[in-house]
XYZ file of C-alpha atoms in Angstrom:
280
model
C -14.366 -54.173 -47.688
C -17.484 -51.839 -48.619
C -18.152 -51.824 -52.546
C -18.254 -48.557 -54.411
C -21.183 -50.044 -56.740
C -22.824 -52.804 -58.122
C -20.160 -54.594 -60.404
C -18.017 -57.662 -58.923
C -15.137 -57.245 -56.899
C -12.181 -56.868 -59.268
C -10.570 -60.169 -57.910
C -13.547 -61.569 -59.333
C -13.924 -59.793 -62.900
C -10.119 -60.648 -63.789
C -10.827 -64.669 -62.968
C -13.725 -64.874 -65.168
C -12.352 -62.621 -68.411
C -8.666 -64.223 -67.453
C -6.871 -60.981 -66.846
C -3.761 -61.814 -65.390
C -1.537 -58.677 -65.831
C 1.198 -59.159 -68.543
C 4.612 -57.621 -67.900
C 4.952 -56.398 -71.486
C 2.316 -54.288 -71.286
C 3.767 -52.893 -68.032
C 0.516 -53.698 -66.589
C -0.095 -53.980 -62.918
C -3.746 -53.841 -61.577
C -5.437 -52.274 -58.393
C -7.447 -54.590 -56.869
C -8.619 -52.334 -53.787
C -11.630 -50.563 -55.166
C -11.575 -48.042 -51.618
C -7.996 -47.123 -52.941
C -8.787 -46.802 -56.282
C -11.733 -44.428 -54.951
C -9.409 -42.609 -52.834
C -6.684 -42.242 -56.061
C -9.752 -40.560 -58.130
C -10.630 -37.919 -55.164
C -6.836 -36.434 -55.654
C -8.165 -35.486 -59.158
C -10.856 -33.175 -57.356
C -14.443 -32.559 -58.248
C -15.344 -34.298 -61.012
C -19.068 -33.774 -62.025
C -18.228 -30.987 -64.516
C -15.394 -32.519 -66.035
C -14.674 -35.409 -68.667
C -11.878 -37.259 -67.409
C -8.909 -39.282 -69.941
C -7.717 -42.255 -68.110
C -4.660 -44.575 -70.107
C -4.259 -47.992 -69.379
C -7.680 -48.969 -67.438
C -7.011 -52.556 -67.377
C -9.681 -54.454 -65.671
C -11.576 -50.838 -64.853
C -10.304 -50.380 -60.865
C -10.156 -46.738 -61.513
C -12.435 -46.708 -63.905
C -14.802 -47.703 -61.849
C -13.710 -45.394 -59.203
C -13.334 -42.222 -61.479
C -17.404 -43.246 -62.031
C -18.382 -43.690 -58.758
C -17.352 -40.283 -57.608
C -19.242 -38.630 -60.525
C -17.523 -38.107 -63.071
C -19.650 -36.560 -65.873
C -17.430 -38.866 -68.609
C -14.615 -41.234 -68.325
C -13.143 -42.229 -72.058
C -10.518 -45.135 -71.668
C -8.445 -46.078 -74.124
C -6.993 -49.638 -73.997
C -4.106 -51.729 -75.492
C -5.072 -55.033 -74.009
C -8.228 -55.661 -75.791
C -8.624 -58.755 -73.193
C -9.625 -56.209 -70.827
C -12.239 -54.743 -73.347
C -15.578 -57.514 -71.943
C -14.666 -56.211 -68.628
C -14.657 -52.425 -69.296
C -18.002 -52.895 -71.453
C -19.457 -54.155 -67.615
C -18.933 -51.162 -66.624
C -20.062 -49.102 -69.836
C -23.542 -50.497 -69.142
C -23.076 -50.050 -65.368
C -22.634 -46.573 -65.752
C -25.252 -45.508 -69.056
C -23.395 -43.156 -71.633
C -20.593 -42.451 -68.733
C -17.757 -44.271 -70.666
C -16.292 -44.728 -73.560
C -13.702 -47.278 -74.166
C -11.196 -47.134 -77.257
C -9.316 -49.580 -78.314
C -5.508 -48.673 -79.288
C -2.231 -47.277 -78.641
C -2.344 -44.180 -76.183
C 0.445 -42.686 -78.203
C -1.184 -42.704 -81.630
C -4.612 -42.030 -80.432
C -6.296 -38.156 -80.532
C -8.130 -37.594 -76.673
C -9.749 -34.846 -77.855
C -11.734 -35.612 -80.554
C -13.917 -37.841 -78.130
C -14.057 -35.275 -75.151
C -15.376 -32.109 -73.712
C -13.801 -29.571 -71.650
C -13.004 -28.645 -68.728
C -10.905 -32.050 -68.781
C -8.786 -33.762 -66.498
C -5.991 -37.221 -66.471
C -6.450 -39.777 -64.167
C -4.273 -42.773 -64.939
C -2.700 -45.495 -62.997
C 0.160 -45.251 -66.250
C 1.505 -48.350 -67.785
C 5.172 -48.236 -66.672
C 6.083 -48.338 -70.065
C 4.676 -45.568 -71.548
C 3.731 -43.404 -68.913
C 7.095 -40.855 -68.591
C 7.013 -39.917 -72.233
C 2.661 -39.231 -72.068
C 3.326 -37.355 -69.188
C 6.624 -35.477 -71.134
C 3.707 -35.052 -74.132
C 1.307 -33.721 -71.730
C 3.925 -31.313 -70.075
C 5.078 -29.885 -73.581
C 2.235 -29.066 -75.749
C 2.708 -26.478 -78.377
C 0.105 -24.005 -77.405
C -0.245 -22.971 -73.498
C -2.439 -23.837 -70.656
C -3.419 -27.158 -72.288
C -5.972 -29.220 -72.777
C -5.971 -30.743 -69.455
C -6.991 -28.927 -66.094
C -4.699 -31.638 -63.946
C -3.303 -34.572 -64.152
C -3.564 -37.715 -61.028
C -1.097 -40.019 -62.407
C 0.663 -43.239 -60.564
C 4.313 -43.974 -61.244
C 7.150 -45.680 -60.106
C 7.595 -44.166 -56.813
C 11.327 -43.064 -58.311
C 9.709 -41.311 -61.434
C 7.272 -39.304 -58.861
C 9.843 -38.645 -56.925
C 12.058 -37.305 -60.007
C 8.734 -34.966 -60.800
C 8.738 -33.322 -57.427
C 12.193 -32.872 -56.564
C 13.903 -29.952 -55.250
C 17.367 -28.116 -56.411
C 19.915 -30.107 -54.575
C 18.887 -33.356 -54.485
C 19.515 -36.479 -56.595
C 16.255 -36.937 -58.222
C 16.717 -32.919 -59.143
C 16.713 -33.041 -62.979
C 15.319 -32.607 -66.534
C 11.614 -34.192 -65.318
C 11.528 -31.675 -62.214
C 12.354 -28.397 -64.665
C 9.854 -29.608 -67.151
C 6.936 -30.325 -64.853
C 7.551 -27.757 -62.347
C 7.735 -24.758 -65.008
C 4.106 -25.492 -65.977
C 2.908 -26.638 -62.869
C 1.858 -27.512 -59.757
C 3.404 -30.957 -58.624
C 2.900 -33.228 -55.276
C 3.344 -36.331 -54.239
C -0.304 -37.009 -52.753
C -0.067 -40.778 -52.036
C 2.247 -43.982 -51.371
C 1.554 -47.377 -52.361
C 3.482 -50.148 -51.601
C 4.198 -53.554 -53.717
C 1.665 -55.456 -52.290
C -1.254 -52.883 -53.617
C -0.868 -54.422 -56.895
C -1.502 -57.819 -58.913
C 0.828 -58.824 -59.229
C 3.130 -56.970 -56.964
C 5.694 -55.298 -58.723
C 9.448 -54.952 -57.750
C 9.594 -51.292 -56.163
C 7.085 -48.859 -55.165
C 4.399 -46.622 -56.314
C 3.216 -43.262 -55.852
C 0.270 -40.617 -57.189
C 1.063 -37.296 -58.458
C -0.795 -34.608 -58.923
C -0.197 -32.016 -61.316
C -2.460 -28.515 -61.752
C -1.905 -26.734 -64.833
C -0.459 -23.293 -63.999
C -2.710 -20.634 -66.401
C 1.461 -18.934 -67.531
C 5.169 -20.869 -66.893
C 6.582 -20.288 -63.646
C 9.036 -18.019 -65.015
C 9.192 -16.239 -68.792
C 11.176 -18.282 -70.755
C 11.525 -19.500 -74.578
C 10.406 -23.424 -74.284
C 12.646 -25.130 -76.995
C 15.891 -22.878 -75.341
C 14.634 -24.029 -72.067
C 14.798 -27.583 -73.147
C 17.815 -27.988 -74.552
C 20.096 -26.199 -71.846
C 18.584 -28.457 -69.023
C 18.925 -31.399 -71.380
C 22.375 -30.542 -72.067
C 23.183 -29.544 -68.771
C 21.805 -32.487 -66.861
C 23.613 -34.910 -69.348
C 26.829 -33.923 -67.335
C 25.103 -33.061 -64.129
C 28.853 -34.309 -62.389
C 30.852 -31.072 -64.524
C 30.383 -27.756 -63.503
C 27.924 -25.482 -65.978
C 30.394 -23.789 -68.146
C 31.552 -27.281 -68.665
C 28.419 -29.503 -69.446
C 26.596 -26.529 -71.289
C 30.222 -25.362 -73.542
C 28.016 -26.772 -76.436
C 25.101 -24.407 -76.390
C 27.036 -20.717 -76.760
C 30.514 -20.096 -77.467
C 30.547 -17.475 -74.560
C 28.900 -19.477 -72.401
C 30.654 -18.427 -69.077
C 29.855 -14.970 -69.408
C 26.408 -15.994 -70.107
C 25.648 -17.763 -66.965
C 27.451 -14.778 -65.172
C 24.661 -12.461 -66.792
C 22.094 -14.605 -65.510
C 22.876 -14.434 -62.170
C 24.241 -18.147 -62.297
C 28.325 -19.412 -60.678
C 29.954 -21.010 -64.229
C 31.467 -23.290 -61.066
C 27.789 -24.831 -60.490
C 26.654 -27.887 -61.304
C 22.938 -28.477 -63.005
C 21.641 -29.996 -59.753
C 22.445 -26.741 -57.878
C 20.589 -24.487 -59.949
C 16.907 -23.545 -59.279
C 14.016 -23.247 -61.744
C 14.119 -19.617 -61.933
C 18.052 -19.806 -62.314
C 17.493 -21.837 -65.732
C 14.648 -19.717 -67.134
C 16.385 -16.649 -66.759
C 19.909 -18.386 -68.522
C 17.501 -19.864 -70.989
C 16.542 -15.660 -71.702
C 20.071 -14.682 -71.367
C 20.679 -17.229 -74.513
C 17.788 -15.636 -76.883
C 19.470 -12.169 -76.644
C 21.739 -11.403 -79.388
């Protein structure tokens, strides 16, 4: 195995600063520094751009983020075990990273970086749906990111991507797809990890759209696909009775079957209910 740098392997760094990976942090670490190299490449060209990464652990991808040029990395980190290890690669890399200590949910990005900025983040399983819902949903639109690389459960990435029809079709799909563009752009198995956890991984990569999709009032938006894919079994004038009164003839008006269910209607099919709604 070639090295990307100078540092240890990471097999190496997390024996010395005892880093075994703790389940309560949902942490599981990439060992592979090629794949971790590979996993920063999806996030493009990355010598203009600072780049937030959550969850760095031992500094895999940190250290791969680095080593294909990133002009800034800042890190922020829970475990502050990891913290020895991550200051390696501080002075590895002169005034190239930044490390913060702290909660990923309670901590402001931006008042550390610059733009144009991207997200590159093997995600902490437990937190890393409802960063990515934050990032999806700020108040003001394009955000502050350019893209996101994230790794998920293979299941949550699939749930990100997934088309009208299928199973994994849902609230995650609407929200990310509106805004964005979403692929998977790699697989990882179990064994990739230390330790291995019980399913599988994937990356996703999201690019910031500069409008939605499709016109369409956010906070209406949300609540009918929430609503609608809390009953995805019941047809739509069922599940979404809640939201108007004269909710069949609504859907009708938007071009959608009241006999539908939520998994059968596209994107575009929601946005333009979701306009129907607003009108008086």
């Amino acid at each position: 195995m070639t090295s990307i740098d100078s540092l240890p392997p990471l097999r190496d760094v997390i024996d010395r600063h005892d880093l075994q990976a703790r389940k309560s942090l949902g942490q599981n670490f990439l060992l592979d520094l090629n794949l971790t190299s590979k996993i920063a490449r999806q996030a493009g060209d990355l010598t203009e751009c600072d780049v937030l990464e959550i969850g760095p652990g031992p500094g895999g991808l940190t250290r791969g983020l680095l080593a294909e040029g990133a002009r800034k990395v800042l890190a922020i980190e829970k475990d502050a075990r990891c913290l020895p290890a991550l200051a390696e690669i501080a002075q590895a890399y002169p005034n190239r990273l930044e490390v913060i200590e702290g909660d990923a949910l309670a901590i402001n990005p931006l008042e550390h970086l610059t733009a144009p900025i991207r997200v590159a983040s093997n995600l902490p399983y437990n937190v890393g749906t409802e960063l990515l819902i934050r990032w999806l949903t700020p108040k003001q639109w394009p955000p502050f990111w350019q893209s996101l690389t994230l790794m998920f459960q293979r299941e949550v990435a699939q749930r990100i991507t997934a088309e009208p029809g299928s199973k994994a079709y849902g609230r995650l799909a609407i929200l990310a797809q509106w805004r964005c563009d979403a692929r998977i752009v790699i697989n990882l198995p179990p064994e990739a990890f230390s330790p291995p956890p019980k399913v599988s991984s994937a990356v996703v990569h999201l690019t910031a759209l500069p409008e939605p999709r499709f016109p369409a009032d956010f906070k209406t938006l949300e609540r009918v696909v929430a609503t609608a894919f809390n009953q995805r079994r019941k047809m739509l004038r069922s599940s979404l009775k809640s939201v108007a009164p004269d909710i069949e003839d609504r859907l009708v008006a938007a071009g959608l079957k009241p006999t539908e269910r939520a998994e059968q209607v596209s994107l575009e099919g929601f946005c333009a209910l979701a306009r129907e709604l607003q009108k008086p």
